[in-house]
Coordinates of C-alpha atoms in Angstrom, one line a residue:
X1 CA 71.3 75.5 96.1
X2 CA 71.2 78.9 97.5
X3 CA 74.9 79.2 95.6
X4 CA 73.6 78.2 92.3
X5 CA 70.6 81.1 93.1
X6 CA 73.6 83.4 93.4
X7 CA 75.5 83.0 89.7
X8 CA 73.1 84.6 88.0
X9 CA 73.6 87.1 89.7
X10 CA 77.3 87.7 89.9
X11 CA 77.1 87.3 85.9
X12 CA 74.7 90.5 85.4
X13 CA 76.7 92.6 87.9
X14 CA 79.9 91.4 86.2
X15 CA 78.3 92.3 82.8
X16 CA 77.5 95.6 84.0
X17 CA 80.6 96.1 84.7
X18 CA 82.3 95.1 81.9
X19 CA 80.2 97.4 79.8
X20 CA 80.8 100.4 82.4
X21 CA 84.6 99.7 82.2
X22 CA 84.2 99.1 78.4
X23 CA 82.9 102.7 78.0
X24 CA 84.8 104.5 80.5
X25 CA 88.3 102.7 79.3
X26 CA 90.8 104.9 77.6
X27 CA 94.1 103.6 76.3
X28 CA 96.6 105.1 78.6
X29 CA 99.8 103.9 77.1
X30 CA 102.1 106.8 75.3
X31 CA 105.1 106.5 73.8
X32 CA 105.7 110.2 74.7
X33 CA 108.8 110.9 76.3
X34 CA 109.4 111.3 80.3
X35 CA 108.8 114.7 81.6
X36 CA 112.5 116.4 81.4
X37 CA 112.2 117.2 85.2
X38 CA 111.2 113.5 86.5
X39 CA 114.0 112.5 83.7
X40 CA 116.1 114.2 85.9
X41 CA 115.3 112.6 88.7
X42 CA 115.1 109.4 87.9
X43 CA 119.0 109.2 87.3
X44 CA 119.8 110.8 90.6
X45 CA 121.9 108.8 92.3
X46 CA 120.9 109.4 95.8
X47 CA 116.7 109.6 94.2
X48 CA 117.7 105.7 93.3
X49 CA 119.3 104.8 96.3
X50 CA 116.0 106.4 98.3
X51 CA 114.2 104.1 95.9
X52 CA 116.2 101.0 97.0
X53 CA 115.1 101.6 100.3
X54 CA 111.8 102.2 100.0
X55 CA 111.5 99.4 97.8
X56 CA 113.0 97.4 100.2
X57 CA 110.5 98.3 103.2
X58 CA 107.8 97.6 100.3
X59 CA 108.8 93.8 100.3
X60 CA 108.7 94.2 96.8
X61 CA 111.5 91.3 95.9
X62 CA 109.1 88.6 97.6
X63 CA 106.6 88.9 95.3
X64 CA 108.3 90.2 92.0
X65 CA 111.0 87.4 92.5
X66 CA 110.8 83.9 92.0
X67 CA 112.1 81.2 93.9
X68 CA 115.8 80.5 92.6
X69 CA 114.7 83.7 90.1
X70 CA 116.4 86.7 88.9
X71 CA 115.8 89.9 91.1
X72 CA 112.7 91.6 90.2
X73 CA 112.5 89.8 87.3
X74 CA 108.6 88.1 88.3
X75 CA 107.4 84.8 87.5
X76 CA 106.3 83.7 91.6
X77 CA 102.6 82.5 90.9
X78 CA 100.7 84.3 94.2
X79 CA 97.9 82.0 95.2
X80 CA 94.4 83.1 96.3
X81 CA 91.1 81.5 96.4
X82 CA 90.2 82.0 93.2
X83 CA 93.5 80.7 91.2
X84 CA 97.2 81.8 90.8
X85 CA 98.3 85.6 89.7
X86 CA 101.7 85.4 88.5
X87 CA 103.5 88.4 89.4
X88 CA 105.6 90.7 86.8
X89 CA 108.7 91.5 85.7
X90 CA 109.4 95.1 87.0
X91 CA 113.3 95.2 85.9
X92 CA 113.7 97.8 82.7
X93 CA 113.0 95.2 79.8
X94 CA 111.4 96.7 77.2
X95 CA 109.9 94.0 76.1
X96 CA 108.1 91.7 79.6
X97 CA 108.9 94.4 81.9
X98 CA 109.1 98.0 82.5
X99 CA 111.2 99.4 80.0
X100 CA 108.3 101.6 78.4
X101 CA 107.4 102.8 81.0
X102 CA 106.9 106.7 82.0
X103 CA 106.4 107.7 85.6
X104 CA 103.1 108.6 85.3
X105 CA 102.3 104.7 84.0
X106 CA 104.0 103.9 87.5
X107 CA 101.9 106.5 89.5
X108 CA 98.7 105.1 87.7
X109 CA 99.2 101.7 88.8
X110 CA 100.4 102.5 92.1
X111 CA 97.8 105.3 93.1
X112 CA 94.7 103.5 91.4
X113 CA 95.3 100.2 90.4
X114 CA 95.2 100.5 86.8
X115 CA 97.9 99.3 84.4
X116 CA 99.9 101.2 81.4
X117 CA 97.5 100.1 78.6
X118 CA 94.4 101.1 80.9
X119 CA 93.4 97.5 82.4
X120 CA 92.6 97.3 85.9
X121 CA 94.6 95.4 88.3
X122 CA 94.4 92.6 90.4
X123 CA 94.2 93.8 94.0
X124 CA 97.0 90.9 94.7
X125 CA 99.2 93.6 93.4
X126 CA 98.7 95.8 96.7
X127 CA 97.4 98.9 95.2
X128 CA 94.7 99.0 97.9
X129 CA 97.6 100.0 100.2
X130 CA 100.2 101.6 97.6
X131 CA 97.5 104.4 97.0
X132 CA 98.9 105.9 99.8
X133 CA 102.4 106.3 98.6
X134 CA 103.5 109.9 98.1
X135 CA 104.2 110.6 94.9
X136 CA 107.8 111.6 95.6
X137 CA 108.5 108.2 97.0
X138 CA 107.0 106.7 94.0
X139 CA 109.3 108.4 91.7
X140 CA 112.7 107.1 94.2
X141 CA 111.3 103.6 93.6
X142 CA 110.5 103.9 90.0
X143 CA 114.2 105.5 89.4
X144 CA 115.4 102.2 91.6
X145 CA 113.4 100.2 89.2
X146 CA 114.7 101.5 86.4
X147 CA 118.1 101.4 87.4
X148 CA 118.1 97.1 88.1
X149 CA 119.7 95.1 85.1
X150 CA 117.1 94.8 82.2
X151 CA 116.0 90.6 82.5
X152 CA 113.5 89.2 80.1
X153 CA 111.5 87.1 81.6
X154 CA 107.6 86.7 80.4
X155 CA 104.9 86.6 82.7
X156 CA 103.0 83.7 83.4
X157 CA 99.4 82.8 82.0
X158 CA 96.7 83.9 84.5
X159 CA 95.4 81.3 86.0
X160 CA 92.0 82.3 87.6
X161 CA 89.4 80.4 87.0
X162 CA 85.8 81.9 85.2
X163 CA 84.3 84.2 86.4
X164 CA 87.3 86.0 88.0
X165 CA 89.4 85.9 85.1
X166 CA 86.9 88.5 83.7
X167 CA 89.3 91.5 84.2
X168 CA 86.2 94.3 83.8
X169 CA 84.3 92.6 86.9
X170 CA 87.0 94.5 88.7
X171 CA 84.8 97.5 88.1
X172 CA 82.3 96.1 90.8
X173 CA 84.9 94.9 93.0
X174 CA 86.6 98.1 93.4
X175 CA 83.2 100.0 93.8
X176 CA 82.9 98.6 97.1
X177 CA 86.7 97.8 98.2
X178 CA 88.9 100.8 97.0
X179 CA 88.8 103.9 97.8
X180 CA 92.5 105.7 96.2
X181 CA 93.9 108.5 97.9
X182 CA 97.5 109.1 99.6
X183 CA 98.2 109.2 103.0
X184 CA 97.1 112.1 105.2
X185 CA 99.2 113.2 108.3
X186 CA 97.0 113.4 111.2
X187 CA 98.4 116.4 113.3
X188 CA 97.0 114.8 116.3
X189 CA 99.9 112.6 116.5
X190 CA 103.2 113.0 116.6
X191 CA 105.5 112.8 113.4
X192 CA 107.3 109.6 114.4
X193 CA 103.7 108.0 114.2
X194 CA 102.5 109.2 111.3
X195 CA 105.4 107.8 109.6
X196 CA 104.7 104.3 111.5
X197 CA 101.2 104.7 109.6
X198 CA 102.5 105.1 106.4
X199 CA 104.8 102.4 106.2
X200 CA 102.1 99.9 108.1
X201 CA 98.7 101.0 106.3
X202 CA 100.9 102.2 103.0
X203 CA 104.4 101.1 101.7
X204 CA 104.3 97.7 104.2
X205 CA 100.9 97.1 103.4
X206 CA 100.5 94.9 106.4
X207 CA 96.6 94.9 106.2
X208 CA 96.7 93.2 102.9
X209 CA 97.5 90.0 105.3
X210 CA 96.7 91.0 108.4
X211 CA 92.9 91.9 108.6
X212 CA 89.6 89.1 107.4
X213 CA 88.6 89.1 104.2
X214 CA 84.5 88.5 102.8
X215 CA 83.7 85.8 100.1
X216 CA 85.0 88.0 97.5
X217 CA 88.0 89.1 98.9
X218 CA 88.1 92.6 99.8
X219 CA 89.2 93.4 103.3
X220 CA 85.9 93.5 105.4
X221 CA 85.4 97.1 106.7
X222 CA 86.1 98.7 110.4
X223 CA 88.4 95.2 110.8
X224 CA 92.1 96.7 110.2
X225 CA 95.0 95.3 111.4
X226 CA 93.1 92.9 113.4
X227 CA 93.9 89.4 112.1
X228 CA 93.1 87.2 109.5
X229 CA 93.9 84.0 107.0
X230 CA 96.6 84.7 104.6
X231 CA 94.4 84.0 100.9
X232 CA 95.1 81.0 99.0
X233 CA 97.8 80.1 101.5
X234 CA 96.4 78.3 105.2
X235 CA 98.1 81.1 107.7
X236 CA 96.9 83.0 109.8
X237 CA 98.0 86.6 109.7
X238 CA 97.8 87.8 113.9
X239 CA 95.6 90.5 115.4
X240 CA 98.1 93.4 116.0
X241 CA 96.6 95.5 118.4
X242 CA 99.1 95.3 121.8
X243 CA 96.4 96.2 123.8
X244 CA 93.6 94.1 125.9
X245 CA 92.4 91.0 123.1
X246 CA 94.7 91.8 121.0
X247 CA 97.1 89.6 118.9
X248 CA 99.9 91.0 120.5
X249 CA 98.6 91.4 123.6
X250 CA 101.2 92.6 126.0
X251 CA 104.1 93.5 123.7
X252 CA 106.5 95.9 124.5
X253 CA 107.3 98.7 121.4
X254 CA 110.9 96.4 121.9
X255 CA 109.7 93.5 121.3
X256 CA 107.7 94.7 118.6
X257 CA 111.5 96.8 117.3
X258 CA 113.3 93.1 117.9
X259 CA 110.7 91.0 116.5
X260 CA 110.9 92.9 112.6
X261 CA 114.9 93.2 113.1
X262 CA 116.0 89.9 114.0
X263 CA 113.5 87.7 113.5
X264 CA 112.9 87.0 117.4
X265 CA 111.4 88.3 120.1
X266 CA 110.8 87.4 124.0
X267 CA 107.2 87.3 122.3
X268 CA 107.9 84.6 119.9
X269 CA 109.8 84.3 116.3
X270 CA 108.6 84.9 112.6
X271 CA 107.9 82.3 110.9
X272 CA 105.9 81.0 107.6
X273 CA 105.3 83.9 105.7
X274 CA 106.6 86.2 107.8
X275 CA 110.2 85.4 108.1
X276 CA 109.9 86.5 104.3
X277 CA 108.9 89.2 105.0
X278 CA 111.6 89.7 108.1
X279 CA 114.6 88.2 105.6
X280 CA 113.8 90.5 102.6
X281 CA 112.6 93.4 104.5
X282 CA 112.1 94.8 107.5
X283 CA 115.7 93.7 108.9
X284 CA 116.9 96.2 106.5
X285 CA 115.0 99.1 108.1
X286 CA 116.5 101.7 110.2
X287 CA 116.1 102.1 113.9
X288 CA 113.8 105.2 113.3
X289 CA 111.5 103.6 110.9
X290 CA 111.3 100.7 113.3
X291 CA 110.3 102.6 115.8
X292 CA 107.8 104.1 114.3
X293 CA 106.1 101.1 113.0
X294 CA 106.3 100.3 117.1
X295 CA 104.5 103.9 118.2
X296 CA 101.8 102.8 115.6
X297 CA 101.0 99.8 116.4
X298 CA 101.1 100.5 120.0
X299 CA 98.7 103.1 119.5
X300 CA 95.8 100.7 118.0
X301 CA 93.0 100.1 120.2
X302 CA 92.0 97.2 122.6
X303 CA 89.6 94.7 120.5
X304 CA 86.5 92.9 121.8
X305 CA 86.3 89.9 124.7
X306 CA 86.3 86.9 122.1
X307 CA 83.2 85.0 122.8
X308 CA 83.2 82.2 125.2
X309 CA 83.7 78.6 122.8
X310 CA 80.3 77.2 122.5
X311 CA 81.0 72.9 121.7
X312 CA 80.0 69.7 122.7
X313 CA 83.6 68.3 122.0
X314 CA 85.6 66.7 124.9
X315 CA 88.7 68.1 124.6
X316 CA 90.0 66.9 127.8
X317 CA 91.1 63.5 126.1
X318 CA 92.6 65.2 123.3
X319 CA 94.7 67.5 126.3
X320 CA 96.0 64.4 127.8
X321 CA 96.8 62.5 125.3
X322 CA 98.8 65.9 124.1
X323 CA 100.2 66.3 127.6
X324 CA 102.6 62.8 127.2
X325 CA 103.6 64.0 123.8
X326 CA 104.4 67.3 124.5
X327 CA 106.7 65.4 127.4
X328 CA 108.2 63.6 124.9
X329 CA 108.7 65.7 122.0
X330 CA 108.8 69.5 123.5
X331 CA 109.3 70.1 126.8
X332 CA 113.2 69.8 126.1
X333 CA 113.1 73.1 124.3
X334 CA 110.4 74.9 125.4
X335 CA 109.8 73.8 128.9
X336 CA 107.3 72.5 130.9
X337 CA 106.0 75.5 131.7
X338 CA 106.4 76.5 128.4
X339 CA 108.5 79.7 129.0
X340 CA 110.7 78.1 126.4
X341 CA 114.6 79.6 126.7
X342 CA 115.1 83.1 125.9
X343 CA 117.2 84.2 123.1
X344 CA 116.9 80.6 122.1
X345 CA 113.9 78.5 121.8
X346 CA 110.9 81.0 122.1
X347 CA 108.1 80.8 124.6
X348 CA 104.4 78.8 123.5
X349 CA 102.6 79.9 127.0
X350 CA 101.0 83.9 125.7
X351 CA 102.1 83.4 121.8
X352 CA 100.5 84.7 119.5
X353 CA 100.8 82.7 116.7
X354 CA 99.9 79.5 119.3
X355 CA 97.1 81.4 120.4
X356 CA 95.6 82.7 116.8
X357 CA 91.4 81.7 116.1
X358 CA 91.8 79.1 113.7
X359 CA 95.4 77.3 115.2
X360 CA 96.5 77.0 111.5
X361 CA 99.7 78.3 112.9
X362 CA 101.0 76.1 115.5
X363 CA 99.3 72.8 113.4
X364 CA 101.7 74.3 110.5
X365 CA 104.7 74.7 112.6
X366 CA 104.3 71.2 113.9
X367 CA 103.9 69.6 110.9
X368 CA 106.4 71.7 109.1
X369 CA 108.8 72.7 111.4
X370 CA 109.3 76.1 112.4
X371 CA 112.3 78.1 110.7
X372 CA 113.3 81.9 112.0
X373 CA 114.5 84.0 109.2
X374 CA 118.5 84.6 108.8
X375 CA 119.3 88.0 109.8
X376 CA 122.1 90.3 110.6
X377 CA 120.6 90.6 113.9
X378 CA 120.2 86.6 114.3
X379 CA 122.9 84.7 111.7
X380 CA 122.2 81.5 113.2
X381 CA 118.7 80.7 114.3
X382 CA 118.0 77.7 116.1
X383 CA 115.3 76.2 114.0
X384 CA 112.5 73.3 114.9
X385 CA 112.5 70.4 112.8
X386 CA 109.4 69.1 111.1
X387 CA 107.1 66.4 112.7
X388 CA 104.7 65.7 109.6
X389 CA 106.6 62.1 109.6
X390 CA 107.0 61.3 113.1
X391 CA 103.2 62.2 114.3
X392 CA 99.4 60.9 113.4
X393 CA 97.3 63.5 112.3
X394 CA 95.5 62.5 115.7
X395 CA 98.3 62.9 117.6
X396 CA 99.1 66.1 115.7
X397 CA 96.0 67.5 116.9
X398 CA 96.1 66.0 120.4
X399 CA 99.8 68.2 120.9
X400 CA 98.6 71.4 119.4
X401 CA 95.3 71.2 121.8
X402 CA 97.5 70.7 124.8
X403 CA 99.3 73.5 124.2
X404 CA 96.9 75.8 123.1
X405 CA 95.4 75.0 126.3
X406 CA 98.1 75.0 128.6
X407 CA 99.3 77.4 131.3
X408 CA 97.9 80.5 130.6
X409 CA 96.6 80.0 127.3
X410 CA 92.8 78.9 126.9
X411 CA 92.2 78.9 122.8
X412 CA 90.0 76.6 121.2
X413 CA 90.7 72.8 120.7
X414 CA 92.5 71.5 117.1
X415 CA 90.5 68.7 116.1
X416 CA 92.1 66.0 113.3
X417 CA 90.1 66.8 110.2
X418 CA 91.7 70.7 110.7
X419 CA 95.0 68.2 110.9
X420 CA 94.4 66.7 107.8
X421 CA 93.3 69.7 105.9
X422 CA 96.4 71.7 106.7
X423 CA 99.3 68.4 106.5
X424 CA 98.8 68.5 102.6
X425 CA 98.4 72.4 102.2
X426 CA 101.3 73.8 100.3
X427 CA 104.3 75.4 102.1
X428 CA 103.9 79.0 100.6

């Protein structure tokens, strides 16, 4: 009921809106040539490769390319709780993708989120963190851009459901969850780690996954970096502080380096999401840049004591009944003191991903298997196979409980609905 109280509501402040963005809107297309001096630059050959880079430490190919697709050429629908977005064509077609394009259309949609004919943007294109691109490294990505093979390839029907396919009750939206501005070197810190916090908080735009997000999504304030669920997708995005509480509590600025080269740590190993993010990106990134990411995150501060579990669930049945299976079905690879084998099969006692809130991670893995990304680094991963056939969603819980309960690690119990829920949740 007290839902229902709130549509009303939402409509007004969505109308409002509308009619502020309705009145405020100007058409910002142009078929005006490019500036003469950006011209230039944009068929520098050593601007574009610059741009390739960048682009490349911007994960841009895993959203802009679809499974089996053409590069760049869009189509991948990106889920979130409110229906798909399908993301765009961004190769130099004239007619689905970028092809009329000037630089400053680019900078617009980067810097503040609003597209070449003056419609705002769907925050599931990261403009939230792209805002704090430089301009110069917008104009090396736009030249890359514009240098890929021209693909046509239309875009996908939206397919948000009302109210949020109302594109002018962004207005309200971005009132209270975008601020634009580029990023600011703080001369407190050295130069290595404000270029770790550009590429984390800007180009990388880790907080879009890693930080909670409020009913409407917008990333909740004073929370960044600090862990959340992935939207629209059941995984849960660690806590990266390496301090005390944190997500990575404990890493070393190595393992942090190893972890976003190779795919594997001594910590643990990438999986869902973000061995995407490790195949099509940050293995490509040099030592220096990797490093810095490293000093950053290393720098973040110690979070909170999580609250003591408050329950009147007996897990201690579920932890037995886990124990024999675990016996059975793990302890091969990763030990029965779950140090797992270095190099090899990675460690469960102190992970992080087994030791996330919500245990969405290690229920996933179990179900699905977990599969390391291929990398230079790591060519031939040793992967774990899927047990989605093999165990009962009781069972399934009873294994996940035992470990995230085992040794040194003391996380809450997985219980079988959670099971249940997350067996028939989609794989990406």
């Amino acid at each position: 009921m007290k839902r229902l109280l709130w549509v009303p509501v939402v409509l007004i402040v969505m109308a409002l809106a509308a009619w502020w963005w309705q009145s405020h809107r100007s058409n910002t297309a142009s078929a005006a040539a490019e500036d003469p001096a950006i011209a230039a630059m944009l068929k520098d050959s050593s601007t574009i490769a610059k741009g390739r880079y960048l682009a490349t430490a911007g994960d841009c190919t895993s959203c802009h390319t679809a499974q089996s697709g053409q590069l760049y050429a869009g189509g991948r629908l990106l889920p979130t709780p409110f229906g798909n977005i399908p993301a765009s064509n961004i190769t130099p077609d004239p007619d689905t993708g970028l092809g009329h394009w000037r630089f400053d259309d680019f900078w617009r949609a980067l810097h503040t989120g609003v597209g070449r004919d003056g419609e705002l943007l769907y925050p599931a294109f990261s403009y939230t963190s792209f805002t704090k691109i430089t301009r110069e490294d917008a104009i090396a990505i736009f030249a890359y851009l514009k240098s890929l093979p021209s693909i046509h390839e239309e875009t996908k029907p939206l397919g948000l459901r009302f109210p949020y396919n109302v594109r002018a009750g962004l207005a309200a939206w971005r009132a209270l969850y975008f601020k634009p501005g580029v990023y600011q070197a703080d001369p407190a810190h050295p130069e290595s780690w404000n270029r770790g916090a550009y590429l984390v908080e800007g180009l990388g735009h880790c907080n879009e996954c890693h930080a909670p997000r409020g009913a409407w999504g917008g990333v909740e304030k004073g929370a960044q970096l600090s862990g959340g669920r992935i939207p629209g997708m059941d995984w849960y995005a660690p806590d990266l502080s390496t301090q005390a509480h944190g997500g990575l509590q404990g890493w070393s600025k190595q393992d942090v380096v190893d972890l976003l080269k190779t795919g594997q740590s001594s910590k643990g190993v990438a999986f869902g999401p973000m061995a995407d993010v490790v195949a099509n990106s940050t293995q490509y990134l040099s030592d220096e840049d990797l490093q810095a990411i490293a000093d950053y995150l290393q720098s973040l501060p110690a979070r909170p004591e999580p609250i003591a579990e408050k329950t009147s669930f007996d897990s201690k049945p579920l932890v037995d009944q886990g124990n024999s299976i675990y016996v059975q079905r793990c302890a091969s690879c990763h030990g029965n003191d779950g140090q797992g084998v270095p190099g090899v099969y990675p460690p469960l006692d102190g992970n992080s991903s087994v030791l996330e809130p919500t245990g969405i991670n290690a229920t996933r893995a179990v179900l699905l298997g977990g599969f390391a990304p291929v990398t230079s680094g790591n060519p031939r991963p040793y992967s774990m196979p899927p047990y989605a056939q093999q165990l009962s969603d009781a069972e399934v819980a009873a294994v996940v409980t035992f470990i995230r309960r085992s040794w040194s690690n003391h996380a809450p119990a997985v219980q079988e609905r959670d099971v249940i829920k997350y067996r028939h949740t989609p794989m990406d």
